[in-house]
PDB file of C-alpha atoms in Angstrom:
ATOM      1  CA  MET A   1     -31.595  20.848 137.856  1.00 53.00           C
ATOM      2  CA  LYS A   2     -28.898  23.557 137.599  1.00 62.00           C
ATOM      3  CA  ARG A   3     -29.421  24.321 133.995  1.00 58.00           C
ATOM      4  CA  SER A   4     -32.663  25.463 134.328  1.00 68.00           C
ATOM      5  CA  GLY A   5     -33.567  28.641 131.845  1.00 75.00           C
ATOM      6  CA  HIS A   6     -30.135  27.974 130.057  1.00 73.00           C
ATOM      7  CA  ILE A   7     -29.899  27.214 126.584  1.00 77.00           C
ATOM      8  CA  VAL A   8     -26.749  24.329 126.216  1.00 77.00           C
ATOM      9  CA  PRO A   9     -25.792  24.154 122.215  1.00 80.00           C
ATOM     10  CA  ALA A  10     -25.538  20.242 122.727  1.00 85.00           C
ATOM     11  CA  LEU A  11     -26.726  17.337 120.445  1.00 86.00           C
ATOM     12  CA  LEU A  12     -29.648  15.743 121.436  1.00 88.00           C
ATOM     13  CA  TYR A  13     -31.868  13.075 120.400  1.00 90.00           C
ATOM     14  CA  THR A  14     -35.293  12.293 120.273  1.00 91.00           C
ATOM     15  CA  THR A  15     -33.867   8.316 121.447  1.00 90.00           C
ATOM     16  CA  ASP A  16     -32.074  10.037 124.475  1.00 93.00           C
ATOM     17  CA  LEU A  17     -35.369  10.659 125.976  1.00 94.00           C
ATOM     18  CA  VAL A  18     -35.835   6.763 127.380  1.00 92.00           C
ATOM     19  CA  PRO A  19     -32.514   6.345 128.477  1.00 92.00           C
ATOM     20  CA  THR A  20     -32.657  10.068 130.552  1.00 94.00           C
ATOM     21  CA  PHE A  21     -36.173   8.669 132.060  1.00 94.00           C
ATOM     22  CA  LEU A  22     -34.804   5.387 132.912  1.00 93.00           C
ATOM     23  CA  GLU A  23     -32.206   6.992 134.742  1.00 92.00           C
ATOM     24  CA  LEU A  24     -34.156   9.414 136.545  1.00 93.00           C
ATOM     25  CA  ALA A  25     -36.397   6.692 137.770  1.00 94.00           C
ATOM     26  CA  GLY A  26     -33.766   4.330 138.900  1.00 92.00           C
ATOM     27  CA  ALA A  27     -34.803   2.155 136.219  1.00 90.00           C
ATOM     28  CA  VAL A  28     -32.745  -0.515 134.156  1.00 87.00           C
ATOM     29  CA  HIS A  29     -33.469  -1.140 130.603  1.00 86.00           C
ATOM     30  CA  PRO A  30     -35.071  -4.837 130.049  1.00 83.00           C
ATOM     31  CA  SER A  31     -32.049  -5.727 127.710  1.00 82.00           C
ATOM     32  CA  LYS A  32     -29.759  -5.690 130.527  1.00 81.00           C
ATOM     33  CA  LYS A  33     -31.388  -8.552 132.018  1.00 82.00           C
ATOM     34  CA  ASP A  34     -32.773 -10.124 128.634  1.00 81.00           C
ATOM     35  CA  GLY A  35     -29.772 -10.567 125.981  1.00 78.00           C
ATOM     36  CA  LYS A  36     -32.452 -11.535 123.431  1.00 81.00           C
ATOM     37  CA  LEU A  37     -33.744  -7.756 123.405  1.00 80.00           C
ATOM     38  CA  GLY A  38     -31.479  -5.177 121.465  1.00 79.00           C
ATOM     39  CA  PRO A  39     -29.946  -2.495 123.163  1.00 79.00           C
ATOM     40  CA  LEU A  40     -31.297   0.516 124.127  1.00 83.00           C
ATOM     41  CA  ALA A  41     -30.463   3.395 121.704  1.00 85.00           C
ATOM     42  CA  GLY A  42     -29.933   6.997 122.560  1.00 89.00           C
ATOM     43  CA  LYS A  43     -27.593   8.492 125.927  1.00 92.00           C
ATOM     44  CA  ALA A  44     -28.981   9.484 129.099  1.00 92.00           C
ATOM     45  CA  LEU A  45     -29.198  13.353 129.243  1.00 92.00           C
ATOM     46  CA  THR A  46     -29.043  13.371 133.272  1.00 91.00           C
ATOM     47  CA  PRO A  47     -25.087  14.512 133.209  1.00 91.00           C
ATOM     48  CA  LEU A  48     -25.924  17.536 130.720  1.00 88.00           C
ATOM     49  CA  LEU A  49     -29.407  18.497 132.876  1.00 86.00           C
ATOM     50  CA  SER A  50     -27.255  18.468 135.873  1.00 85.00           C
ATOM     51  CA  GLY A  51     -24.751  20.589 134.666  1.00 84.00           C
ATOM     52  CA  ALA A  52     -22.092  18.188 135.007  1.00 88.00           C
ATOM     53  CA  ALA A  53     -21.020  17.890 131.424  1.00 88.00           C
ATOM     54  CA  ASP A  54     -21.683  20.315 128.076  1.00 86.00           C
ATOM     55  CA  SER A  55     -22.361  17.222 126.197  1.00 88.00           C
ATOM     56  CA  VAL A  56     -23.327  13.629 126.092  1.00 91.00           C
ATOM     57  CA  ARG A  57     -21.495  13.122 123.144  1.00 90.00           C
ATOM     58  CA  THR A  58     -17.843  13.214 121.707  1.00 87.00           C
ATOM     59  CA  GLU A  59     -16.895  14.595 118.373  1.00 86.00           C
ATOM     60  CA  LYS A  60     -16.627  10.613 117.391  1.00 91.00           C
ATOM     61  CA  ASP A  61     -20.230   9.938 118.211  1.00 92.00           C
ATOM     62  CA  TRP A  62     -22.590  10.297 115.379  1.00 94.00           C
ATOM     63  CA  LEU A  63     -26.343  10.190 114.578  1.00 94.00           C
ATOM     64  CA  GLY A  64     -28.290   8.867 111.386  1.00 94.00           C
ATOM     65  CA  TRP A  65     -31.944   9.218 110.434  1.00 92.00           C
ATOM     66  CA  ASP A  66     -33.911   7.948 107.426  1.00 91.00           C
ATOM     67  CA  LEU A  67     -37.359   9.110 106.335  1.00 88.00           C
ATOM     68  CA  PHE A  68     -39.084   8.646 103.198  1.00 85.00           C
ATOM     69  CA  GLY A  69     -36.214   7.986 101.254  1.00 87.00           C
ATOM     70  CA  ASN A  70     -34.291  11.155 102.863  1.00 92.00           C
ATOM     71  CA  ARG A  71     -31.306  10.432 104.799  1.00 94.00           C
ATOM     72  CA  ALA A  72     -29.082  12.001 106.929  1.00 96.00           C
ATOM     73  CA  ILE A  73     -25.729  11.468 109.207  1.00 97.00           C
ATOM     74  CA  ARG A  74     -24.911  13.510 112.123  1.00 95.00           C
ATOM     75  CA  GLN A  75     -21.104  13.678 113.587  1.00 95.00           C
ATOM     76  CA  GLY A  76     -20.229  16.810 115.490  1.00 92.00           C
ATOM     77  CA  ASP A  77     -20.664  19.956 113.837  1.00 93.00           C
ATOM     78  CA  TRP A  78     -20.673  17.915 110.441  1.00 96.00           C
ATOM     79  CA  LYS A  79     -24.032  16.705 108.637  1.00 97.00           C
ATOM     80  CA  LEU A  80     -24.361  14.864 105.510  1.00 98.00           C
ATOM     81  CA  LEU A  81     -27.649  14.843 103.994  1.00 96.00           C
ATOM     82  CA  ASN A  82     -29.335  13.362 100.925  1.00 95.00           C
ATOM     83  CA  ILE A  83     -33.105  14.793 100.160  1.00 93.00           C
ATOM     84  CA  ARG A  84     -35.027  13.238  97.317  1.00 90.00           C
ATOM     85  CA  LYS A  85     -35.236  15.578  94.524  1.00 88.00           C
ATOM     86  CA  SER A  86     -39.483  14.938  94.775  1.00 85.00           C
ATOM     87  CA  ALA A  87     -39.176  15.966  98.400  1.00 87.00           C
ATOM     88  CA  GLY A  88     -37.557  19.354  97.119  1.00 89.00           C
ATOM     89  CA  GLY A  89     -33.933  18.453  97.545  1.00 91.00           C
ATOM     90  CA  THR A  90     -31.036  17.853  95.227  1.00 92.00           C
ATOM     91  CA  GLY A  91     -30.955  13.757  95.293  1.00 90.00           C
ATOM     92  CA  GLU A  92     -27.506  13.905  95.916  1.00 94.00           C
ATOM     93  CA  TRP A  93     -25.148  13.866  99.430  1.00 96.00           C
ATOM     94  CA  GLU A  94     -24.565  17.356 100.318  1.00 98.00           C
ATOM     95  CA  LEU A  95     -21.996  17.913 103.114  1.00 98.00           C
ATOM     96  CA  PHE A  96     -22.588  20.760 105.865  1.00 98.00           C
ATOM     97  CA  ASN A  97     -20.672  22.163 108.544  1.00 97.00           C
ATOM     98  CA  ILE A  98     -23.702  23.299 110.945  1.00 93.00           C
ATOM     99  CA  LYS A  99     -21.697  25.747 113.402  1.00 92.00           C
ATOM    100  CA  TYR A 100     -20.867  27.856 110.381  1.00 95.00           C
ATOM    101  CA  ASP A 101     -23.834  27.498 108.246  1.00 96.00           C
ATOM    102  CA  ALA A 102     -26.642  26.339 110.337  1.00 92.00           C
ATOM    103  CA  GLY A 103     -29.128  27.056 107.225  1.00 95.00           C
ATOM    104  CA  GLU A 104     -27.620  23.996 105.380  1.00 95.00           C
ATOM    105  CA  THR A 105     -26.889  26.551 102.451  1.00 96.00           C
ATOM    106  CA  ARG A 106     -23.415  25.649 101.350  1.00 97.00           C
ATOM    107  CA  ASP A 107     -22.590  22.478 100.395  1.00 98.00           C
ATOM    108  CA  LEU A 108     -18.948  21.439 100.920  1.00 98.00           C
ATOM    109  CA  SER A 109     -18.325  18.245  99.555  1.00 97.00           C
ATOM    110  CA  LYS A 110     -16.299  19.401  96.609  1.00 97.00           C
ATOM    111  CA  GLN A 111     -13.888  20.795  99.221  1.00 97.00           C
ATOM    112  CA  GLU A 112     -14.162  18.076 102.260  1.00 98.00           C
ATOM    113  CA  PRO A 113     -14.106  14.717 100.257  1.00 97.00           C
ATOM    114  CA  ALA A 114     -12.488  13.082 103.317  1.00 98.00           C
ATOM    115  CA  LYS A 115     -15.364  14.179 105.514  1.00 98.00           C
ATOM    116  CA  ARG A 116     -17.942  13.464 103.037  1.00 97.00           C
ATOM    117  CA  LYS A 117     -16.335   9.601 102.356  1.00 97.00           C
ATOM    118  CA  ALA A 118     -16.353   9.224 106.077  1.00 97.00           C
ATOM    119  CA  LEU A 119     -19.646  10.290 106.624  1.00 97.00           C
ATOM    120  CA  LEU A 120     -20.913   7.984 103.878  1.00 96.00           C
ATOM    121  CA  ALA A 121     -18.974   5.040 105.688  1.00 96.00           C
ATOM    122  CA  LEU A 122     -21.179   5.858 109.050  1.00 97.00           C
ATOM    123  CA  TRP A 123     -24.566   5.879 106.637  1.00 94.00           C
ATOM    124  CA  ASP A 124     -23.510   2.681 105.709  1.00 94.00           C
ATOM    125  CA  GLU A 125     -22.903   1.373 109.030  1.00 94.00           C
ATOM    126  CA  TYR A 126     -26.271   2.901 109.863  1.00 93.00           C
ATOM    127  CA  ALA A 127     -28.343   1.342 107.193  1.00 92.00           C
ATOM    128  CA  LYS A 128     -27.009  -2.031 107.719  1.00 91.00           C
ATOM    129  CA  ALA A 129     -27.653  -2.184 111.418  1.00 88.00           C
ATOM    130  CA  ASN A 130     -31.158  -0.430 111.036  1.00 86.00           C
ATOM    131  CA  GLY A 131     -32.082  -2.762 108.004  1.00 87.00           C
ATOM    132  CA  VAL A 132     -32.856   0.477 105.996  1.00 87.00           C
ATOM    133  CA  ILE A 133     -34.808  -0.090 102.943  1.00 83.00           C
ATOM    134  CA  LEU A 134     -34.277   3.148 100.400  1.00 78.00           C
ATOM    135  CA  ILE A 135     -37.365   3.313  98.170  1.00 73.00           C
ATOM    136  CA  ASP A 136     -38.335   5.436  95.162  1.00 65.00           C
ATOM    137  CA  ASP A 137     -40.250   8.753  95.977  1.00 57.00           C
ATOM    138  CA  GLY A 138     -42.099   7.728  98.857  1.00 59.00           C
ATOM    139  CA  PRO A 139     -45.082   9.679  99.692  1.00 59.00           C
ATOM    140  CA  TYR A 140     -43.641  12.201  97.251  1.00 58.00           C
ATOM    141  CA  VAL A 141     -46.044  12.356  94.324  1.00 58.00           C
ATOM    142  CA  LYS A 142     -44.156  13.986  90.857  1.00 56.00           C
ATOM    143  CA  ASN A 143     -45.857  16.814  89.660  1.00 52.00           C
ATOM    144  CA  ALA A 144     -48.460  16.798  91.824  1.00 50.00           C
ATOM    145  CA  LYS A 145     -50.846  19.482  92.250  1.00 51.00           C
ATOM    146  CA  PRO A 146     -52.961  20.493  95.091  1.00 50.00           C
ATOM    147  CA  SER A 147     -56.678  20.744  94.344  1.00 43.00           C
ATOM    148  CA  LEU A 148     -59.153  22.365  96.221  1.00 48.00           C
ATOM    149  CA  GLU A 149     -61.971  20.837  94.339  1.00 47.00           C
ATOM    150  CA  GLN A 150     -63.692  17.526  95.452  1.00 44.00           C
ATOM    151  CA  ASN A 151     -64.563  14.972  93.179  1.00 41.00           C
TER     152      ASN A 151
END
């Protein structure tokens, strides 16, 4: 591969692995033959790996994810994030430009309300498409203190 040994700042996601492996193997995902199966998520990374492209995503593409009530949407350099209080977050939606703030330290929700609103709409689309069920604190236990003693 042309990019061997180079760092490329492209946005990748775990769902990109299967399409990449299928393309490299010359195989077709079963959903292409069986309309009852859901479409394959992700994008093949072969254009990126071969040096034919700097990214497999455009600025309009977006990714969403959720785990134990924590939620996020990423589009381009923007990330909208909601981390539960019980997991150490604010419990509110926070907006970050990760190109300029990789550590996600400055919430830009008030300075960029239109971007926040647009990403919230993408979250709603993600949640509906994936059947997201919001939970309370999930595995996080409020005021839990680890103990070294065993009963």
